[in-house]
Amino acid sequence: DPEKGCVFENIDCNDDDECTRDLCDATSGCYTEDVVCDDRDECTDDSCDSDYGCLYSCKDCDDDNECSTDDCDSEIGCTHREVSCNDYNQCTIESCDPSVGCTSVPRECPDIDECKDEYCDPEQGCTYSLVRCDDYDLCTVDSCDPATGCVYTPTDCSDTDLCTNDLCDTMYGGCYYEDVVCDDEDECTDDYCICDEGCSTSPVDCDDHNKCTDDSCDSDTGCV
């Protein structure tokens, strides 16, 4: 300047970019350094826009897996915890499908034998109770065979006496015995019973001790 002499004005080094720091070196002139957009938060994606400068957007931690709970920790970033599919029901089997999440199917209780009824209790799981083998017949012995189930065996009322009919009272229970009727409907025989042989007969004696008669016997009428 003719009046003042030498004049020195600062050069404008602004490049209109919010993502650079604009500096000037006395030797080389204007230069820029990139802006560091690190917010030290692992839950954000850091970027820079030339118009707006640093931008921080929430990090997407969705792993597209319905069997995990997605979260974020500012120090370590995205976390994925396994989902608990426990429905606290002992009658279901739980599992997890990555596409739909928790699923469950009914638990099948194995059939142990034919003498037990199986069912499932939500708190205890598979439970078994004894089959009731009562046929309400007092003349049978009720029992259960694990392979075939209920068995009803007739009460044994045998008294080993062939001269009785061995019977059982279905209403009141207990054995009772009736004498065997040994009638062969032959008037020419005497009918009787021997306990270890059963009914027996012997010829009727038609001797009237009279030498002047012929003694005989008719099956319908007896001695003639």
PDB file of C-alpha atoms in Angstrom:
ATOM      1  CA  ASP A   1       0.000   0.000   0.000  1.00  0.00           C
ATOM      2  CA  PRO A   2       1.570   3.354  -1.036  1.00  0.00           C
ATOM      3  CA  GLU A   3       0.714   4.823   2.280  1.00  0.00           C
ATOM      4  CA  LYS A   4       1.300   1.896   4.656  1.00  0.00           C
ATOM      5  CA  GLY A   5       3.675  -0.245   2.776  1.00  0.00           C
ATOM      6  CA  CYS A   6       3.413  -3.984   2.706  1.00  0.00           C
ATOM      7  CA  VAL A   7       0.055  -5.457   3.834  1.00  0.00           C
ATOM      8  CA  PHE A   8      -0.525  -9.098   4.620  1.00  0.00           C
ATOM      9  CA  GLU A   9      -4.062 -10.614   4.629  1.00  0.00           C
ATOM     10  CA  ASN A  10      -4.923 -14.136   5.765  1.00  0.00           C
ATOM     11  CA  ILE A  11      -5.849 -16.517   2.969  1.00  0.00           C
ATOM     12  CA  ASP A  12      -9.326 -18.092   3.282  1.00  0.00           C
ATOM     13  CA  CYS A  13      -8.661 -21.839   3.314  1.00  0.00           C
ATOM     14  CA  ASN A  14     -12.339 -22.863   3.842  1.00  0.00           C
ATOM     15  CA  ASP A  15     -13.185 -25.701   1.429  1.00  0.00           C
ATOM     16  CA  ASP A  16     -16.852 -25.710   2.543  1.00  0.00           C
ATOM     17  CA  ASP A  17     -16.529 -29.340   3.651  1.00  0.00           C
ATOM     18  CA  GLU A  18     -17.685 -30.061   7.217  1.00  0.00           C
ATOM     19  CA  CYS A  19     -15.698 -33.262   7.186  1.00  0.00           C
ATOM     20  CA  THR A  20     -12.290 -31.515   7.002  1.00  0.00           C
ATOM     21  CA  ARG A  21     -10.342 -29.210   9.216  1.00  0.00           C
ATOM     22  CA  ASP A  22      -9.028 -26.330   7.069  1.00  0.00           C
ATOM     23  CA  LEU A  23      -5.479 -25.284   7.945  1.00  0.00           C
ATOM     24  CA  CYS A  24      -2.704 -23.215   6.451  1.00  0.00           C
ATOM     25  CA  ASP A  25       1.038 -23.787   6.396  1.00  0.00           C
ATOM     26  CA  ALA A  26       3.312 -20.746   5.974  1.00  0.00           C
ATOM     27  CA  THR A  27       5.482 -22.666   3.567  1.00  0.00           C
ATOM     28  CA  SER A  28       3.025 -24.761   1.545  1.00  0.00           C
ATOM     29  CA  GLY A  29      -0.244 -22.883   2.002  1.00  0.00           C
ATOM     30  CA  CYS A  30      -3.711 -24.303   2.597  1.00  0.00           C
ATOM     31  CA  TYR A  31      -4.189 -27.916   3.522  1.00  0.00           C
ATOM     32  CA  THR A  32      -6.912 -30.044   5.181  1.00  0.00           C
ATOM     33  CA  GLU A  33      -7.176 -32.839   7.709  1.00  0.00           C
ATOM     34  CA  ASP A  34     -10.064 -35.236   7.953  1.00  0.00           C
ATOM     35  CA  VAL A  35     -12.398 -34.739  10.909  1.00  0.00           C
ATOM     36  CA  VAL A  36     -12.402 -37.752  13.234  1.00  0.00           C
ATOM     37  CA  CYS A  37     -16.058 -38.645  13.990  1.00  0.00           C
ATOM     38  CA  ASP A  38     -15.529 -41.183  16.767  1.00  0.00           C
ATOM     39  CA  ASP A  39     -17.973 -40.801  19.696  1.00  0.00           C
ATOM     40  CA  ARG A  40     -16.449 -43.815  21.442  1.00  0.00           C
ATOM     41  CA  ASP A  41     -19.857 -45.505  21.533  1.00  0.00           C
ATOM     42  CA  GLU A  42     -19.956 -49.013  20.036  1.00  0.00           C
ATOM     43  CA  CYS A  43     -23.717 -48.733  19.640  1.00  0.00           C
ATOM     44  CA  THR A  44     -23.535 -46.025  16.963  1.00  0.00           C
ATOM     45  CA  ASP A  45     -22.374 -45.985  13.374  1.00  0.00           C
ATOM     46  CA  ASP A  46     -20.150 -42.914  12.952  1.00  0.00           C
ATOM     47  CA  SER A  47     -20.028 -41.112   9.626  1.00  0.00           C
ATOM     48  CA  CYS A  48     -19.511 -37.658   8.211  1.00  0.00           C
ATOM     49  CA  ASP A  49     -21.611 -35.545   5.871  1.00  0.00           C
ATOM     50  CA  SER A  50     -19.919 -32.759   3.933  1.00  0.00           C
ATOM     51  CA  ASP A  51     -22.816 -30.414   4.691  1.00  0.00           C
ATOM     52  CA  TYR A  52     -23.572 -31.363   8.300  1.00  0.00           C
ATOM     53  CA  GLY A  53     -20.381 -32.842   9.619  1.00  0.00           C
ATOM     54  CA  CYS A  54     -20.292 -35.818  11.989  1.00  0.00           C
ATOM     55  CA  LEU A  55     -23.375 -38.027  12.147  1.00  0.00           C
ATOM     56  CA  TYR A  56     -24.075 -40.742  14.680  1.00  0.00           C
ATOM     57  CA  SER A  57     -26.851 -43.287  13.951  1.00  0.00           C
ATOM     58  CA  CYS A  58     -27.947 -46.202  16.152  1.00  0.00           C
ATOM     59  CA  LYS A  59     -26.325 -49.446  15.129  1.00  0.00           C
ATOM     60  CA  ASP A  60     -28.724 -52.139  13.843  1.00  0.00           C
ATOM     61  CA  CYS A  61     -28.122 -55.209  16.024  1.00  0.00           C
ATOM     62  CA  ASP A  62     -30.879 -57.343  14.530  1.00  0.00           C
ATOM     63  CA  ASP A  63     -29.347 -60.712  13.601  1.00  0.00           C
ATOM     64  CA  ASP A  64     -32.629 -61.958  12.040  1.00  0.00           C
ATOM     65  CA  ASN A  65     -32.679 -64.808  14.540  1.00  0.00           C
ATOM     66  CA  GLU A  66     -35.894 -65.223  16.580  1.00  0.00           C
ATOM     67  CA  CYS A  67     -33.997 -67.401  19.044  1.00  0.00           C
ATOM     68  CA  SER A  68     -31.860 -64.551  20.334  1.00  0.00           C
ATOM     69  CA  THR A  69     -32.504 -61.278  22.146  1.00  0.00           C
ATOM     70  CA  ASP A  70     -30.601 -58.479  20.426  1.00  0.00           C
ATOM     71  CA  ASP A  71     -29.129 -55.678  22.510  1.00  0.00           C
ATOM     72  CA  CYS A  72     -26.218 -53.277  22.470  1.00  0.00           C
ATOM     73  CA  ASP A  73     -23.502 -52.401  24.971  1.00  0.00           C
ATOM     74  CA  SER A  74     -21.791 -49.047  24.478  1.00  0.00           C
ATOM     75  CA  GLU A  75     -18.414 -50.633  25.241  1.00  0.00           C
ATOM     76  CA  ILE A  76     -18.569 -53.905  23.291  1.00  0.00           C
ATOM     77  CA  GLY A  77     -21.327 -53.251  20.743  1.00  0.00           C
ATOM     78  CA  CYS A  78     -24.065 -55.667  19.674  1.00  0.00           C
ATOM     79  CA  THR A  79     -24.931 -58.588  21.950  1.00  0.00           C
ATOM     80  CA  HIS A  80     -27.170 -61.568  21.280  1.00  0.00           C
ATOM     81  CA  ARG A  81     -28.541 -63.554  24.224  1.00  0.00           C
ATOM     82  CA  GLU A  82     -30.204 -66.918  23.697  1.00  0.00           C
ATOM     83  CA  VAL A  83     -33.975 -66.810  24.195  1.00  0.00           C
ATOM     84  CA  SER A  84     -35.355 -69.043  26.969  1.00  0.00           C
ATOM     85  CA  CYS A  85     -38.226 -71.136  25.619  1.00  0.00           C
ATOM     86  CA  ASN A  86     -39.051 -72.756  28.950  1.00  0.00           C
ATOM     87  CA  ASP A  87     -42.848 -72.595  29.419  1.00  0.00           C
ATOM     88  CA  TYR A  88     -42.581 -74.347  32.804  1.00  0.00           C
ATOM     89  CA  ASN A  89     -44.927 -77.058  31.605  1.00  0.00           C
ATOM     90  CA  GLN A  90     -43.585 -80.591  32.056  1.00  0.00           C
ATOM     91  CA  CYS A  91     -46.057 -81.843  29.470  1.00  0.00           C
ATOM     92  CA  THR A  92     -44.454 -80.016  26.549  1.00  0.00           C
ATOM     93  CA  ILE A  93     -41.121 -80.263  24.754  1.00  0.00           C
ATOM     94  CA  GLU A  94     -39.800 -76.803  23.925  1.00  0.00           C
ATOM     95  CA  SER A  95     -37.488 -75.840  21.097  1.00  0.00           C
ATOM     96  CA  CYS A  96     -36.604 -72.754  19.087  1.00  0.00           C
ATOM     97  CA  ASP A  97     -36.819 -72.138  15.354  1.00  0.00           C
ATOM     98  CA  PRO A  98     -34.681 -69.194  14.162  1.00  0.00           C
ATOM     99  CA  SER A  99     -37.422 -68.132  11.762  1.00  0.00           C
ATOM    100  CA  VAL A 100     -40.436 -68.231  14.129  1.00  0.00           C
ATOM    101  CA  GLY A 101     -39.006 -68.388  17.657  1.00  0.00           C
ATOM    102  CA  CYS A 102     -40.130 -70.642  20.491  1.00  0.00           C
ATOM    103  CA  THR A 103     -42.252 -73.683  19.681  1.00  0.00           C
ATOM    104  CA  SER A 104     -43.533 -76.581  21.767  1.00  0.00           C
ATOM    105  CA  VAL A 105     -45.091 -79.988  21.153  1.00  0.00           C
ATOM    106  CA  PRO A 106     -47.010 -82.211  23.621  1.00  0.00           C
ATOM    107  CA  ARG A 107     -44.882 -84.705  25.541  1.00  0.00           C
ATOM    108  CA  GLU A 108     -45.808 -88.350  24.913  1.00  0.00           C
ATOM    109  CA  CYS A 109     -45.760 -90.514  28.032  1.00  0.00           C
ATOM    110  CA  PRO A 110     -44.544 -94.047  27.212  1.00  0.00           C
ATOM    111  CA  ASP A 111     -46.852 -96.958  27.980  1.00  0.00           C
ATOM    112  CA  ILE A 112     -44.976 -98.917  30.657  1.00  0.00           C
ATOM    113  CA  ASP A 113     -47.357-101.868  30.911  1.00  0.00           C
ATOM    114  CA  GLU A 114     -51.051-102.783  30.695  1.00  0.00           C
ATOM    115  CA  CYS A 115     -51.530-102.428  34.444  1.00  0.00           C
ATOM    116  CA  LYS A 116     -50.808 -98.697  34.542  1.00  0.00           C
ATOM    117  CA  ASP A 117     -52.663 -95.726  33.104  1.00  0.00           C
ATOM    118  CA  GLU A 118     -50.329 -92.987  31.946  1.00  0.00           C
ATOM    119  CA  TYR A 119     -51.102 -89.283  31.960  1.00  0.00           C
ATOM    120  CA  CYS A 120     -49.144 -86.043  32.131  1.00  0.00           C
ATOM    121  CA  ASP A 121     -49.138 -83.562  34.988  1.00  0.00           C
ATOM    122  CA  PRO A 122     -47.970 -80.035  34.039  1.00  0.00           C
ATOM    123  CA  GLU A 123     -45.897 -79.830  37.233  1.00  0.00           C
ATOM    124  CA  GLN A 124     -44.555 -83.385  37.538  1.00  0.00           C
ATOM    125  CA  GLY A 125     -44.548 -84.633  33.950  1.00  0.00           C
ATOM    126  CA  CYS A 126     -45.402 -88.226  33.070  1.00  0.00           C
ATOM    127  CA  THR A 127     -47.327 -89.913  35.886  1.00  0.00           C
ATOM    128  CA  TYR A 128     -48.724 -93.412  36.205  1.00  0.00           C
ATOM    129  CA  SER A 129     -51.621 -94.833  38.201  1.00  0.00           C
ATOM    130  CA  LEU A 130     -52.651 -98.446  38.713  1.00  0.00           C
ATOM    131  CA  VAL A 131     -55.452 -99.760  36.515  1.00  0.00           C
ATOM    132  CA  ARG A 132     -58.562-100.676  38.530  1.00  0.00           C
ATOM    133  CA  CYS A 133     -59.398-104.292  37.715  1.00  0.00           C
ATOM    134  CA  ASP A 134     -62.643-104.663  39.654  1.00  0.00           C
ATOM    135  CA  ASP A 135     -65.370-106.503  37.692  1.00  0.00           C
ATOM    136  CA  TYR A 136     -67.752-106.250  40.688  1.00  0.00           C
ATOM    137  CA  ASP A 137     -68.160-110.023  40.599  1.00  0.00           C
ATOM    138  CA  LEU A 138     -67.639-111.597  44.036  1.00  0.00           C
ATOM    139  CA  CYS A 139     -66.978-114.944  42.439  1.00  0.00           C
ATOM    140  CA  THR A 140     -63.830-113.908  40.605  1.00  0.00           C
ATOM    141  CA  VAL A 141     -60.310-113.111  41.768  1.00  0.00           C
ATOM    142  CA  ASP A 142     -59.299-109.851  40.068  1.00  0.00           C
ATOM    143  CA  SER A 143     -55.657-109.313  39.128  1.00  0.00           C
ATOM    144  CA  CYS A 144     -53.566-107.665  36.443  1.00  0.00           C
ATOM    145  CA  ASP A 145     -51.026-109.069  34.006  1.00  0.00           C
ATOM    146  CA  PRO A 146     -48.482-106.443  32.811  1.00  0.00           C
ATOM    147  CA  ALA A 147     -48.559-107.934  29.314  1.00  0.00           C
ATOM    148  CA  THR A 148     -52.314-108.367  28.802  1.00  0.00           C
ATOM    149  CA  GLY A 149     -54.042-106.224  31.438  1.00  0.00           C
ATOM    150  CA  CYS A 150     -56.883-107.176  33.772  1.00  0.00           C
ATOM    151  CA  VAL A 151     -57.451-110.864  34.503  1.00  0.00           C
ATOM    152  CA  TYR A 152     -60.566-112.245  36.178  1.00  0.00           C
ATOM    153  CA  THR A 153     -60.088-115.771  37.502  1.00  0.00           C
ATOM    154  CA  PRO A 154     -63.160-117.686  38.749  1.00  0.00           C
ATOM    155  CA  THR A 155     -63.056-118.358  42.482  1.00  0.00           C
ATOM    156  CA  ASP A 156     -62.011-121.941  43.157  1.00  0.00           C
ATOM    157  CA  CYS A 157     -64.827-123.478  45.243  1.00  0.00           C
ATOM    158  CA  SER A 158     -63.713-127.064  44.795  1.00  0.00           C
ATOM    159  CA  ASP A 159     -64.046-129.113  47.986  1.00  0.00           C
ATOM    160  CA  THR A 160     -62.775-132.318  46.285  1.00  0.00           C
ATOM    161  CA  ASP A 161     -66.062-133.996  47.243  1.00  0.00           C
ATOM    162  CA  LEU A 162     -67.679-135.583  44.202  1.00  0.00           C
ATOM    163  CA  CYS A 163     -70.964-135.772  46.047  1.00  0.00           C
ATOM    164  CA  THR A 164     -71.471-132.012  46.114  1.00  0.00           C
ATOM    165  CA  ASN A 165     -72.058-129.368  43.488  1.00  0.00           C
ATOM    166  CA  ASP A 166     -69.543-126.559  44.181  1.00  0.00           C
ATOM    167  CA  LEU A 167     -71.097-123.125  43.677  1.00  0.00           C
ATOM    168  CA  CYS A 168     -70.355-119.452  44.305  1.00  0.00           C
ATOM    169  CA  ASP A 169     -72.790-116.735  45.337  1.00  0.00           C
ATOM    170  CA  THR A 170     -72.267-113.809  42.929  1.00  0.00           C
ATOM    171  CA  MET A 171     -74.351-111.445  45.064  1.00  0.00           C
ATOM    172  CA  TYR A 172     -72.905-112.021  48.520  1.00  0.00           C
ATOM    173  CA  GLY A 173     -69.693-113.819  47.696  1.00  0.00           C
ATOM    174  CA  GLY A 174     -68.413-117.050  49.138  1.00  0.00           C
ATOM    175  CA  CYS A 175     -68.661-120.670  48.136  1.00  0.00           C
ATOM    176  CA  TYR A 176     -71.575-122.916  48.974  1.00  0.00           C
ATOM    177  CA  TYR A 177     -72.317-126.561  48.230  1.00  0.00           C
ATOM    178  CA  GLU A 178     -75.382-128.563  47.212  1.00  0.00           C
ATOM    179  CA  ASP A 179     -75.707-132.344  47.439  1.00  0.00           C
ATOM    180  CA  VAL A 180     -75.467-134.170  44.147  1.00  0.00           C
ATOM    181  CA  VAL A 181     -78.737-135.977  43.286  1.00  0.00           C
ATOM    182  CA  CYS A 182     -77.803-139.529  42.287  1.00  0.00           C
ATOM    183  CA  ASP A 183     -81.115-140.693  40.772  1.00  0.00           C
ATOM    184  CA  ASP A 184     -80.713-142.867  37.692  1.00  0.00           C
ATOM    185  CA  GLU A 185     -84.524-143.207  37.468  1.00  0.00           C
ATOM    186  CA  ASP A 186     -84.188-146.986  37.626  1.00  0.00           C
ATOM    187  CA  GLU A 187     -86.355-148.608  40.307  1.00  0.00           C
ATOM    188  CA  CYS A 188     -84.151-151.660  40.175  1.00  0.00           C
ATOM    189  CA  THR A 189     -81.095-149.922  41.584  1.00  0.00           C
ATOM    190  CA  ASP A 190     -80.191-148.309  44.852  1.00  0.00           C
ATOM    191  CA  ASP A 191     -78.526-144.929  44.122  1.00  0.00           C
ATOM    192  CA  TYR A 192     -75.885-143.508  46.453  1.00  0.00           C
ATOM    193  CA  CYS A 193     -72.786-141.338  46.355  1.00  0.00           C
ATOM    194  CA  ILE A 194     -69.177-141.921  47.360  1.00  0.00           C
ATOM    195  CA  CYS A 195     -67.213-138.707  47.996  1.00  0.00           C
ATOM    196  CA  ASP A 196     -64.126-139.754  46.042  1.00  0.00           C
ATOM    197  CA  GLU A 197     -65.997-141.598  43.267  1.00  0.00           C
ATOM    198  CA  GLY A 198     -69.312-139.807  42.828  1.00  0.00           C
ATOM    199  CA  CYS A 199     -72.668-141.436  42.077  1.00  0.00           C
ATOM    200  CA  SER A 200     -72.854-145.229  42.235  1.00  0.00           C
ATOM    201  CA  THR A 201     -75.617-147.830  42.080  1.00  0.00           C
ATOM    202  CA  SER A 202     -76.224-151.378  43.338  1.00  0.00           C
ATOM    203  CA  PRO A 203     -78.998-153.804  42.305  1.00  0.00           C
ATOM    204  CA  VAL A 204     -82.122-153.816  44.412  1.00  0.00           C
ATOM    205  CA  ASP A 205     -82.588-157.107  46.325  1.00  0.00           C
ATOM    206  CA  CYS A 206     -86.059-158.408  45.267  1.00  0.00           C
ATOM    207  CA  ASP A 207     -85.832-161.674  47.230  1.00  0.00           C
ATOM    208  CA  ASP A 208     -89.075-162.029  49.252  1.00  0.00           C
ATOM    209  CA  HIS A 209     -87.779-165.306  50.673  1.00  0.00           C
ATOM    210  CA  ASN A 210     -90.859-167.096  49.327  1.00  0.00           C
ATOM    211  CA  LYS A 211     -90.077-170.202  47.339  1.00  0.00           C
ATOM    212  CA  CYS A 212     -93.494-170.038  45.784  1.00  0.00           C
ATOM    213  CA  THR A 213     -92.816-166.780  43.897  1.00  0.00           C
ATOM    214  CA  ASP A 214     -90.606-165.798  41.040  1.00  0.00           C
ATOM    215  CA  ASP A 215     -88.865-162.637  42.091  1.00  0.00           C
ATOM    216  CA  SER A 216     -87.986-160.081  39.422  1.00  0.00           C
ATOM    217  CA  CYS A 217     -87.632-156.331  38.989  1.00  0.00           C
ATOM    218  CA  ASP A 218     -89.156-153.809  36.629  1.00  0.00           C
ATOM    219  CA  SER A 219     -87.136-150.614  36.000  1.00  0.00           C
ATOM    220  CA  ASP A 220     -90.297-148.501  36.160  1.00  0.00           C
ATOM    221  CA  THR A 221     -92.085-150.116  39.107  1.00  0.00           C
ATOM    222  CA  GLY A 222     -89.405-151.964  41.041  1.00  0.00           C
ATOM    223  CA  CYS A 223     -89.643-155.498  42.489  1.00  0.00           C
ATOM    224  CA  VAL A 224     -92.329-157.774  41.009  1.00  0.00           C
TER     225      VAL A 224
END
